[in-house]
Coordinates of C-alpha atoms in Angstrom, one line a residue:
M1 CA -65.9 16.3 -31.6
K2 CA -62.3 17.5 -32.2
N3 CA -61.4 17.6 -28.4
F4 CA -62.6 14.0 -28.2
E5 CA -60.8 12.8 -31.4
V6 CA -57.4 14.4 -30.4
S7 CA -57.6 12.9 -26.8
R8 CA -58.3 9.6 -28.4
V9 CA -55.4 9.8 -30.5
L10 CA -52.8 10.8 -28.0
N11 CA -54.2 8.1 -25.8
E12 CA -53.8 5.7 -28.2
I13 CA -50.0 6.9 -28.8
A14 CA -49.4 6.4 -25.2
D15 CA -50.7 3.0 -25.2
L16 CA -49.0 1.8 -27.9
T17 CA -45.7 3.5 -26.9
E18 CA -45.9 1.6 -23.7
I19 CA -46.9 -1.7 -25.5
I20 CA -43.8 -1.8 -27.9
G21 CA -41.5 -1.0 -25.0
E22 CA -40.4 2.8 -25.8
E23 CA -39.6 4.9 -22.4
A24 CA -42.4 5.1 -20.1
F25 CA -42.1 9.0 -19.7
K26 CA -43.1 9.4 -23.3
A27 CA -46.2 7.5 -22.9
R28 CA -46.9 9.6 -19.4
A29 CA -46.5 12.8 -21.4
Y30 CA -49.1 11.6 -24.1
R31 CA -51.4 10.5 -21.5
R32 CA -51.5 13.6 -19.6
A33 CA -51.9 15.8 -22.6
S34 CA -54.7 13.2 -23.7
E35 CA -56.5 13.7 -20.2
S36 CA -56.0 17.5 -20.4
I37 CA -57.6 17.7 -23.9
A38 CA -60.6 15.4 -22.8
K39 CA -61.4 18.2 -20.1
L40 CA -60.7 21.1 -22.2
P41 CA -63.3 23.9 -21.6
G42 CA -63.1 25.3 -25.3
D43 CA -62.3 23.8 -28.9
I44 CA -59.0 22.6 -29.5
R45 CA -59.1 24.1 -32.9
D46 CA -59.3 27.6 -31.4
F47 CA -56.2 27.0 -29.3
A48 CA -54.3 25.8 -32.2
R49 CA -55.6 28.8 -34.6
D50 CA -54.5 31.1 -31.8
G51 CA -51.1 29.5 -31.3
R52 CA -52.1 28.7 -27.5
L53 CA -51.7 24.9 -27.8
M54 CA -49.0 24.9 -25.4
E55 CA -50.8 26.8 -22.8
I56 CA -52.9 23.4 -22.2
P57 CA -51.6 21.2 -19.1
G58 CA -49.2 18.5 -20.4
V59 CA -48.8 19.7 -24.0
G60 CA -45.0 20.7 -25.1
K61 CA -43.7 21.3 -28.7
N62 CA -43.4 18.0 -29.8
I63 CA -47.1 17.1 -29.0
A64 CA -48.4 20.4 -30.1
A65 CA -46.8 19.4 -33.6
K66 CA -48.7 16.5 -33.5
I67 CA -51.9 17.8 -32.6
E68 CA -51.7 20.5 -35.5
E69 CA -50.9 17.4 -37.9
Y70 CA -54.0 15.6 -37.0
L71 CA -56.1 18.6 -37.4
A72 CA -54.7 19.4 -40.5
T73 CA -54.5 15.9 -42.0
G74 CA -56.8 13.7 -40.0
T75 CA -54.0 11.7 -39.0
V76 CA -50.4 11.5 -37.4
R77 CA -47.5 9.8 -39.0
H78 CA -45.9 8.8 -35.6
L79 CA -49.2 6.7 -34.5
E80 CA -49.1 5.1 -37.7
K81 CA -45.6 3.9 -37.3
L82 CA -46.6 2.6 -33.8
R83 CA -49.6 0.7 -35.5
E84 CA -47.1 -0.9 -37.8
K85 CA -45.4 -2.2 -34.7
A86 CA -48.3 -3.2 -32.6
P87 CA -51.6 -4.1 -34.1
H88 CA -54.5 -1.9 -33.2
T89 CA -56.7 -4.5 -31.8
I90 CA -54.1 -4.9 -28.8
L91 CA -55.9 -2.1 -27.4
E92 CA -58.8 -4.6 -26.6
L93 CA -56.5 -6.1 -23.9
L94 CA -56.3 -2.6 -21.9
E95 CA -59.8 -3.0 -21.2
V96 CA -59.4 -5.8 -18.9
P97 CA -59.1 -4.6 -15.2
G98 CA -55.3 -5.2 -14.0
L99 CA -54.0 -5.5 -17.6
G100 CA -51.6 -2.8 -18.4
P101 CA -49.3 -2.1 -21.3
R102 CA -46.6 -3.9 -19.8
T103 CA -48.6 -7.0 -19.6
A104 CA -50.0 -6.5 -23.0
S105 CA -46.3 -6.2 -24.5
V106 CA -45.5 -9.5 -22.8
L107 CA -48.6 -11.2 -24.2
L108 CA -48.1 -9.9 -27.7
K109 CA -44.2 -10.7 -27.8
D110 CA -44.2 -14.0 -26.1
L111 CA -47.7 -15.5 -27.3
N112 CA -48.7 -13.4 -30.0
I113 CA -51.9 -12.2 -28.3
R114 CA -53.3 -9.7 -30.4
D115 CA -56.8 -9.2 -29.0
L116 CA -59.5 -10.1 -26.5
A117 CA -60.4 -13.4 -28.0
G118 CA -56.8 -14.7 -27.9
L119 CA -56.2 -13.8 -24.6
E120 CA -59.5 -15.5 -23.6
A121 CA -58.1 -18.8 -25.6
A122 CA -54.8 -18.5 -24.2
L123 CA -56.3 -18.5 -20.6
S124 CA -58.5 -21.5 -21.3
Q125 CA -55.6 -23.5 -22.6
G126 CA -53.3 -22.5 -19.8
R127 CA -50.7 -21.0 -22.0
L128 CA -49.9 -18.0 -19.8
K129 CA -48.1 -20.3 -17.4
G130 CA -44.5 -19.3 -16.8
L131 CA -44.7 -16.0 -18.5
T132 CA -42.6 -13.1 -16.9
G133 CA -44.7 -11.2 -14.3
I134 CA -47.7 -13.7 -14.6
G135 CA -48.0 -16.1 -11.8
E136 CA -51.0 -18.0 -10.8
K137 CA -52.7 -15.3 -8.8
K138 CA -52.3 -12.9 -11.8
E139 CA -53.6 -15.5 -14.1
Q140 CA -56.7 -15.9 -12.1
A141 CA -57.0 -12.2 -12.0
L142 CA -56.7 -11.9 -15.7
K143 CA -59.5 -14.5 -16.0
K144 CA -61.9 -12.8 -13.9
G145 CA -61.1 -9.6 -15.8
V146 CA -61.8 -11.1 -19.0
E147 CA -65.3 -12.2 -17.4
Q148 CA -66.1 -8.6 -16.3
V149 CA -65.4 -7.1 -19.9
R150 CA -67.6 -9.6 -21.2
R151 CA -70.1 -9.0 -18.7
R152 CA -69.7 -5.4 -19.1
G153 CA -70.3 -5.3 -22.8
T154 CA -70.1 -1.9 -24.4
R155 CA -71.0 0.1 -21.3
K156 CA -68.7 3.1 -21.0
P157 CA -68.2 5.6 -18.2
L158 CA -70.3 8.7 -17.7
G159 CA -66.8 10.5 -17.6
F160 CA -66.5 9.5 -21.2
M161 CA -70.1 9.6 -22.5
W162 CA -71.1 12.8 -20.9
P163 CA -68.6 15.2 -22.7
V164 CA -69.0 13.2 -25.9
S165 CA -72.9 13.5 -26.0
E166 CA -72.2 17.3 -25.5
Q167 CA -70.0 17.5 -28.4
I168 CA -72.7 15.7 -30.7
A169 CA -75.5 17.7 -29.4
D170 CA -73.3 21.1 -30.3
A171 CA -72.5 19.6 -33.8
L172 CA -76.8 19.6 -34.4
R173 CA -77.4 22.8 -32.6
G174 CA -77.6 25.9 -34.8
V175 CA -78.7 24.0 -37.7
G176 CA -81.5 25.5 -39.9
G177 CA -84.9 24.6 -38.3
V178 CA -83.4 23.4 -35.1
E179 CA -84.8 25.0 -32.0
R180 CA -83.2 22.8 -29.1
V181 CA -81.2 19.7 -28.8
D182 CA -80.8 18.0 -25.4
V183 CA -79.1 14.9 -24.0
A184 CA -81.4 12.3 -22.6
G185 CA -81.4 8.7 -21.4
S186 CA -78.8 7.6 -18.7
I187 CA -76.5 10.4 -19.3
R188 CA -79.0 13.0 -18.2
R189 CA -79.8 11.0 -15.2
R190 CA -75.9 11.0 -14.6
C191 CA -75.8 6.8 -14.2
E192 CA -72.0 6.1 -13.8
T193 CA -71.9 3.9 -16.9
I194 CA -73.8 4.4 -20.0
G195 CA -74.8 1.9 -22.8
D196 CA -75.6 4.5 -25.7
I197 CA -76.3 8.1 -26.3
D198 CA -79.9 9.4 -26.5
L199 CA -80.5 12.9 -28.2
V200 CA -83.7 14.5 -28.4
A201 CA -84.3 17.7 -30.8
S202 CA -87.0 20.1 -31.9
T203 CA -87.1 21.0 -35.3
T204 CA -89.3 22.3 -38.3
D205 CA -87.0 20.4 -40.7
P206 CA -86.7 16.8 -39.1
A207 CA -85.5 15.3 -42.4
G208 CA -82.9 17.8 -42.8
L209 CA -81.8 17.0 -39.2
I210 CA -81.7 13.4 -39.7
E211 CA -79.7 13.5 -42.9
L212 CA -77.0 16.0 -40.9
F213 CA -76.8 13.6 -38.2
T214 CA -76.3 10.4 -40.1
S215 CA -73.4 12.1 -42.0
L216 CA -71.7 13.3 -38.7
P217 CA -67.8 12.5 -38.6
G218 CA -67.2 9.3 -36.9
V219 CA -70.3 7.5 -38.2
T220 CA -69.4 4.2 -38.9
E221 CA -72.8 2.6 -39.7
I222 CA -76.5 3.8 -40.1
V223 CA -78.4 1.3 -37.9
A224 CA -81.9 2.9 -38.7
S225 CA -82.9 6.3 -40.5
G226 CA -86.7 7.4 -40.8
D227 CA -88.6 10.5 -40.8
T228 CA -88.2 11.4 -37.3
K229 CA -85.7 8.9 -35.8
A230 CA -82.2 7.7 -36.8
S231 CA -79.7 5.5 -35.0
V232 CA -75.8 5.1 -35.9
K233 CA -72.8 3.7 -34.7
M234 CA -69.9 5.8 -33.8
E235 CA -66.3 5.0 -33.7
D236 CA -65.4 4.3 -30.2
I237 CA -68.7 5.6 -28.6
G238 CA -71.0 3.0 -29.8
Q239 CA -74.7 3.4 -30.7
V240 CA -76.3 7.3 -30.8
D241 CA -80.0 7.5 -31.2
L242 CA -81.8 10.7 -32.0
L243 CA -85.4 11.5 -31.9
A244 CA -86.5 14.9 -34.0
V245 CA -90.1 16.2 -33.0
A246 CA -92.1 19.2 -33.3
P247 CA -91.5 22.2 -30.8
A248 CA -94.6 21.4 -29.0
Q249 CA -93.7 17.9 -28.3
F250 CA -90.1 18.7 -27.3
V251 CA -90.8 18.6 -23.3
T252 CA -92.7 15.3 -23.1
A253 CA -90.3 13.7 -25.5
L254 CA -87.2 14.8 -23.6
H255 CA -89.3 13.7 -20.3
H256 CA -89.9 10.0 -22.0
F257 CA -86.5 9.6 -23.4
T258 CA -84.7 10.6 -20.1
G259 CA -86.4 7.6 -18.4
S260 CA -85.7 5.8 -16.3
K261 CA -88.0 2.8 -17.6
E262 CA -89.2 2.1 -14.3
H263 CA -89.9 5.8 -13.9
N264 CA -92.0 6.1 -16.8
V265 CA -94.0 3.1 -16.0
R266 CA -94.9 4.8 -12.6
M267 CA -95.9 7.9 -14.5
R268 CA -98.0 6.0 -17.1
G269 CA -99.6 4.2 -14.1
M270 CA -100.4 7.4 -12.2
A271 CA -101.8 9.0 -15.7
K272 CA -104.2 6.0 -16.2
D273 CA -105.6 6.3 -12.5
R274 CA -106.3 10.2 -13.5
G275 CA -107.8 9.1 -16.9
L276 CA -104.9 10.6 -18.7
K277 CA -102.3 9.1 -21.0
I278 CA -98.7 10.0 -21.2
N279 CA -96.0 9.2 -23.9
E280 CA -93.5 10.8 -25.8
Y281 CA -95.6 13.0 -27.6
G282 CA -97.6 14.4 -25.0
I283 CA -100.4 14.1 -22.3
F284 CA -103.8 13.4 -23.2
D285 CA -107.3 13.0 -21.8
E286 CA -109.8 10.2 -22.5
E287 CA -110.8 12.1 -25.8
E288 CA -107.2 12.3 -27.0
R289 CA -107.2 16.2 -26.2
P290 CA -103.5 17.3 -25.5
R291 CA -102.8 18.9 -22.2
G292 CA -100.4 22.0 -22.7
V293 CA -96.8 21.9 -21.0
S294 CA -93.9 24.1 -21.6
S295 CA -91.5 22.6 -19.1
E296 CA -91.0 19.3 -17.4
A297 CA -92.1 21.1 -14.0
D298 CA -95.6 21.5 -15.9
I299 CA -95.6 17.6 -16.7
Y300 CA -95.3 16.9 -12.7
R301 CA -97.7 19.6 -11.9
I302 CA -100.4 18.1 -13.8
F303 CA -100.0 15.1 -11.4
D304 CA -100.0 17.2 -8.3
M305 CA -96.1 16.6 -8.0
D306 CA -93.0 18.5 -7.2
Y307 CA -90.5 18.7 -10.1
I308 CA -88.4 15.3 -9.9
P309 CA -84.7 16.2 -11.2
P310 CA -83.6 13.9 -13.8
E311 CA -80.8 12.4 -11.4
L312 CA -83.8 10.8 -9.2
R313 CA -85.6 9.3 -11.9
E314 CA -85.0 5.8 -10.9
D315 CA -88.5 4.8 -9.2
T316 CA -86.6 4.6 -5.9
G317 CA -89.3 6.5 -3.7
E318 CA -88.9 10.0 -5.9
A319 CA -92.7 9.7 -7.0
E320 CA -93.9 9.2 -3.5
A321 CA -91.7 12.0 -2.2
A322 CA -92.7 14.3 -5.1
L323 CA -96.4 13.6 -4.2
E324 CA -96.0 14.4 -0.5
H325 CA -93.9 17.5 -1.5
R326 CA -91.0 16.3 0.4
L327 CA -88.4 15.8 -2.0
P328 CA -84.9 17.2 -0.9
D329 CA -83.6 20.4 -2.6
L330 CA -80.7 19.1 -4.2
V331 CA -76.9 20.1 -4.0
E332 CA -76.0 21.9 -7.1
A333 CA -72.5 22.6 -8.6
G334 CA -72.7 26.2 -7.8
D335 CA -72.8 25.4 -4.1
I336 CA -69.5 24.0 -3.8
K337 CA -67.2 26.6 -2.4
G338 CA -64.1 24.6 -2.6
D339 CA -62.0 21.4 -3.3
L340 CA -60.2 19.7 -0.5
H341 CA -58.4 17.0 -2.3
V342 CA -55.9 18.3 -5.3
H343 CA -52.4 17.5 -6.3
T344 CA -49.4 19.3 -7.4
R345 CA -45.9 19.1 -8.6
W346 CA -44.8 18.4 -5.4
T347 CA -45.8 14.9 -5.9
D348 CA -47.7 13.6 -9.2
G349 CA -49.4 16.7 -10.1
T350 CA -48.6 18.7 -13.3
A351 CA -49.0 22.3 -11.9
S352 CA -47.7 24.4 -9.1
I353 CA -49.5 25.4 -5.8
M354 CA -50.1 28.8 -7.4
E355 CA -51.6 27.8 -10.7
M356 CA -53.9 25.1 -8.9
A357 CA -55.0 28.0 -6.6
Q358 CA -55.6 30.3 -9.5
A359 CA -57.4 27.7 -11.7
A360 CA -59.6 26.9 -8.6
R361 CA -60.3 30.8 -8.0
G362 CA -61.1 31.0 -11.8
L363 CA -64.0 28.5 -11.4
G364 CA -65.5 30.7 -8.5
H365 CA -64.1 28.5 -5.7
E366 CA -63.2 30.3 -2.4
Y367 CA -60.4 27.9 -1.1
V368 CA -58.5 24.8 -2.3
A369 CA -56.6 22.2 -0.1
I370 CA -53.4 21.0 -1.5
S371 CA -53.3 17.2 -0.4
D372 CA -50.4 15.8 -2.1
H373 CA -49.4 12.2 -1.4
S374 CA -47.4 11.1 1.6
K375 CA -44.2 9.2 1.8
S376 CA -45.2 5.6 1.5
L377 CA -46.5 6.2 -2.1
G378 CA -42.9 6.3 -3.6
V379 CA -44.1 6.0 -7.1
A380 CA -45.9 9.4 -6.8
G381 CA -42.9 10.9 -5.1
G382 CA -44.9 11.0 -1.8
L383 CA -43.8 13.5 0.8
D384 CA -42.0 13.1 4.1
E385 CA -42.3 15.4 7.2
E386 CA -39.6 17.6 6.1
E387 CA -40.8 18.0 2.7
L388 CA -44.3 18.7 3.8
A389 CA -43.0 21.5 6.2
R390 CA -41.3 23.2 3.2
Q391 CA -44.6 22.7 1.2
A392 CA -46.4 24.6 3.9
E393 CA -43.8 27.5 3.7
E394 CA -45.0 27.9 -0.1
I395 CA -48.8 27.6 0.9
S396 CA -48.0 30.4 3.1
E397 CA -46.4 32.7 0.5
V398 CA -49.0 31.7 -2.0
N399 CA -51.8 32.9 0.3
A400 CA -49.6 36.2 1.2
R401 CA -50.2 36.8 -2.8
L402 CA -53.7 35.7 -2.9
D403 CA -56.6 38.3 -2.5
G404 CA -59.9 36.8 -1.2
F405 CA -58.8 33.2 -1.6
R406 CA -57.4 30.6 0.8
V407 CA -55.1 27.8 0.2
L408 CA -55.3 25.2 2.9
A409 CA -52.6 22.8 3.8
G410 CA -53.5 19.1 3.7
I411 CA -52.3 15.8 3.0
E412 CA -53.5 12.6 1.4
V413 CA -51.9 10.3 3.9
D414 CA -51.4 6.5 3.4
I415 CA -53.2 4.0 5.3
A416 CA -50.8 1.3 5.9
R417 CA -52.1 -2.5 5.9
S418 CA -52.0 -2.3 9.9
G419 CA -54.3 0.8 9.6
D420 CA -51.5 3.0 10.7
L421 CA -50.7 6.4 8.8
D422 CA -47.5 6.9 7.3
L423 CA -46.6 10.6 9.1
D424 CA -46.1 11.2 12.4
D425 CA -48.8 12.7 14.8
K426 CA -47.3 16.1 15.3
T427 CA -47.0 16.7 11.4
L428 CA -50.5 15.6 11.1
S429 CA -51.9 17.9 13.8
G430 CA -50.5 21.0 12.2
L431 CA -52.5 20.5 8.9
D432 CA -55.9 22.1 8.1
I433 CA -57.3 18.9 6.6
V434 CA -55.9 15.3 6.6
T435 CA -57.5 12.7 4.0
A436 CA -56.3 9.2 4.4
S437 CA -56.7 6.6 1.5
V438 CA -55.8 3.1 0.8
H439 CA -53.2 2.8 -2.2
S440 CA -51.9 -0.4 -1.8
A441 CA -52.7 -4.2 -0.7
F442 CA -55.9 -4.1 -2.4
H443 CA -56.2 -7.7 -2.2
M444 CA -56.8 -8.2 1.7
D445 CA -59.9 -10.1 2.7
E446 CA -63.2 -8.0 3.8
E447 CA -62.5 -8.3 7.4
A448 CA -59.2 -7.2 7.3
M449 CA -59.6 -4.3 4.9
T450 CA -62.5 -3.0 7.0
A451 CA -60.6 -3.2 10.2
R452 CA -57.6 -1.2 8.4
I453 CA -59.9 1.6 7.3
E454 CA -61.8 1.7 10.6
K455 CA -58.4 2.0 12.4
A456 CA -57.6 4.9 10.2
M457 CA -60.9 6.7 11.1
K458 CA -60.3 6.2 15.2
S459 CA -57.2 8.5 14.5
P460 CA -58.0 12.3 15.8
H461 CA -56.0 13.5 12.8
V462 CA -57.9 11.9 10.1
D463 CA -60.7 14.2 8.7
V464 CA -61.7 12.3 5.5
I465 CA -61.4 9.0 3.9
G466 CA -60.4 9.4 0.5
H467 CA -62.2 7.3 -2.5
P468 CA -63.4 4.7 0.2
T469 CA -63.8 1.5 -1.8
G470 CA -60.7 2.1 -4.4
R471 CA -62.5 1.2 -7.6
L472 CA -61.5 2.7 -10.9
I473 CA -64.7 2.2 -13.0
G474 CA -64.5 -0.3 -15.8
R475 CA -60.8 -1.1 -14.8
R476 CA -60.5 -2.1 -11.2
E477 CA -63.3 -3.8 -8.9
P478 CA -63.9 -2.2 -5.3
Y479 CA -61.4 -3.7 -2.9
Q480 CA -63.4 -6.2 -0.5
V481 CA -64.5 -3.8 2.4
N482 CA -67.8 -3.6 4.3
V483 CA -68.9 -0.3 3.5
G484 CA -71.9 -0.3 5.9
R485 CA -69.4 -0.7 8.6
L486 CA -67.2 2.1 7.5
I487 CA -70.4 4.4 7.4
D488 CA -71.2 3.5 10.9
M489 CA -67.6 4.1 12.2
A490 CA -67.8 7.3 10.1
A491 CA -70.9 8.3 12.0
K492 CA -69.2 7.4 15.3
T493 CA -66.1 9.3 14.7
G494 CA -67.5 12.1 12.8
T495 CA -65.3 11.4 9.7
F496 CA -66.3 12.7 6.7
L497 CA -66.5 10.5 3.8
E498 CA -65.3 11.4 0.1
I499 CA -67.2 11.5 -3.0
N500 CA -64.2 11.3 -5.2
A501 CA -65.5 13.3 -8.4
S502 CA -62.7 12.0 -10.8
P503 CA -64.8 10.3 -13.7
D504 CA -62.7 7.3 -13.0
R505 CA -63.6 6.7 -9.5
L506 CA -66.9 8.2 -8.7
D507 CA -66.3 6.7 -5.2
L508 CA -68.2 6.7 -2.9
S509 CA -71.0 5.4 -5.4
D510 CA -74.7 7.0 -5.5
Y511 CA -76.0 3.9 -3.6
W512 CA -73.4 4.1 -0.5
A513 CA -73.5 8.0 -0.5
R514 CA -77.2 8.0 0.1
Q515 CA -76.8 5.2 2.7
A516 CA -74.3 7.5 4.4
I517 CA -76.5 10.3 4.5
K518 CA -79.1 8.2 6.0
A519 CA -76.8 7.2 8.7
G520 CA -76.0 10.8 9.5
C521 CA -72.8 11.0 7.9
R522 CA -71.5 14.2 6.1
L523 CA -69.8 13.8 2.6
V524 CA -67.2 16.0 0.9
I525 CA -67.0 16.3 -3.0
N526 CA -63.3 16.6 -4.2
T527 CA -61.7 16.2 -7.9
D528 CA -58.7 14.6 -6.8
A529 CA -57.3 16.8 -9.5
H530 CA -53.7 16.3 -10.6
A531 CA -54.0 19.0 -13.4
T532 CA -55.8 22.2 -13.6
T533 CA -58.3 21.0 -16.1
C534 CA -59.4 18.2 -13.7
L535 CA -60.8 20.8 -11.3
H536 CA -63.7 20.9 -13.7
D537 CA -64.6 17.4 -12.7
T538 CA -66.4 18.6 -9.6
R539 CA -69.6 18.1 -11.8
Y540 CA -69.3 14.3 -11.8
G541 CA -69.1 14.3 -7.9
V542 CA -72.0 16.8 -7.8
A543 CA -74.0 14.5 -10.1
V544 CA -73.2 11.5 -7.6
A545 CA -74.3 13.4 -4.7
R546 CA -77.7 14.6 -6.4
R547 CA -78.2 11.0 -7.3
A548 CA -78.0 10.1 -3.7
W549 CA -80.5 12.8 -2.6
A550 CA -77.9 15.0 -1.2
T551 CA -78.6 18.5 0.0
R552 CA -75.8 21.2 0.3
H553 CA -76.0 20.6 3.9
D554 CA -74.9 17.3 3.7
I555 CA -71.8 18.4 1.7
L556 CA -68.7 19.7 3.9
N557 CA -67.5 22.0 1.2
T558 CA -70.4 23.9 0.6
L559 CA -69.4 26.0 3.6
P560 CA -67.3 29.2 3.7
V561 CA -63.8 28.3 4.7
D562 CA -64.0 29.4 8.5
D563 CA -67.1 27.4 9.0
L564 CA -65.5 24.6 7.2
L565 CA -62.3 24.7 9.6
E566 CA -64.8 24.7 12.5
A567 CA -66.5 21.9 11.2
I568 CA -63.6 19.9 10.6
R569 CA -62.3 20.8 14.2

């Protein structure tokens, strides 16, 4: 749990730093460190004990000292001072799509708006009119954003809840009497947003496990606690439910609490047709005699079905496909041979080309494509033609020093409002791979935005459309675009569509990725990594692809590098 706690503390420092008006670079530094620690493939306490905190991307001497202070005392004096200047509740405003720290600062200083309820009241009373940076369009966007937050309720992104759930499960593993603890529910199905965390444990001492669970750090309320079940509320996480069962019941309990509800209803109906009963405690015949199962594959075998992976259990045709033995062999993380969309210090990344290459190779990749921003994205330090040529020289130097690994020269080129690309044809034709993305003018109407991206697809130089709908989960709605038309155009032009694995994006969504596959499009799973730790995000993109019924043959970057370059050509 410590990684999550430290990441949360640093992110709060970043937000409050911006809200009270301190230098923006300080907030960026804290936020970069927070993101790195959230994705850290190890316990932050081990890094601190071994004196390796400053090996973490974005963590310098000052931030390392604050991390050590928090680990030793459970608090950070600097954060407490920030909270004296801005109320903790002000962070609620940052949940509103399109409302950043600068706007929150204006609302606090000019209208003393301190939380979401205060913003809602001010909007209904028309009190935001005339505020700096808030015109009529912004005001309407904020109203819509507040509605989205209310509608979304307490659901949180998979990118937040998946690692947190693993940390909670780890805290319960290894306890006396516990044989196994697994995360179930919508996290195990890899849904893009999560309502609560479901855990299933097999144990010979359920009472002891329940007692430990209800006393975990971060528990703010015990909702319910019984002999085998407990529910708690945890700070910043929401509700966490635990079911503790005997080892013989674990498999059917995990299957039941993985869901979905609709899939379980289908399974119960199939059981009834066969004179059986299935629930969390087992599979029973008409005389209540249990059928032995040692794995979830055994459950489906009893029904003469192929094993259905958790990601497909949504009652969208998986039961019929399993009965007819035509379920696809889903893509796996180990099938991904490279990452074709990463950023470096040449623009807004935090690592060098060599550092990104070494990190990718450390994950078992065979190649990586450096796809920094192009010149129109000035805020990210986008590259012009001359700078891109110099970067290509550095890529050649890095390749000369690496053995058995290939760094590809790429670009994430901006798609202008007109659909034109902001680098010349000669420059683009000399690159290994060109990803084209929208980074501006998000408020175009559907026809204009669709035509804009379609025009980019028609360019002979564009290989991939990056994050095709532009959404940020829980923070920015997709721009208005006819995704069906984009899929049709991609099929005609041979353009690959990206599943952006950044947990903030997951774009394409699983729904549209499945439609693209049906239309004969091929996809590419990229992390859009801006730091070495973000390269681990591949698993989120693979999760989307699996929910879309994708096989490795549907994904471009499952190919070896020479085959990949041939496929692009």
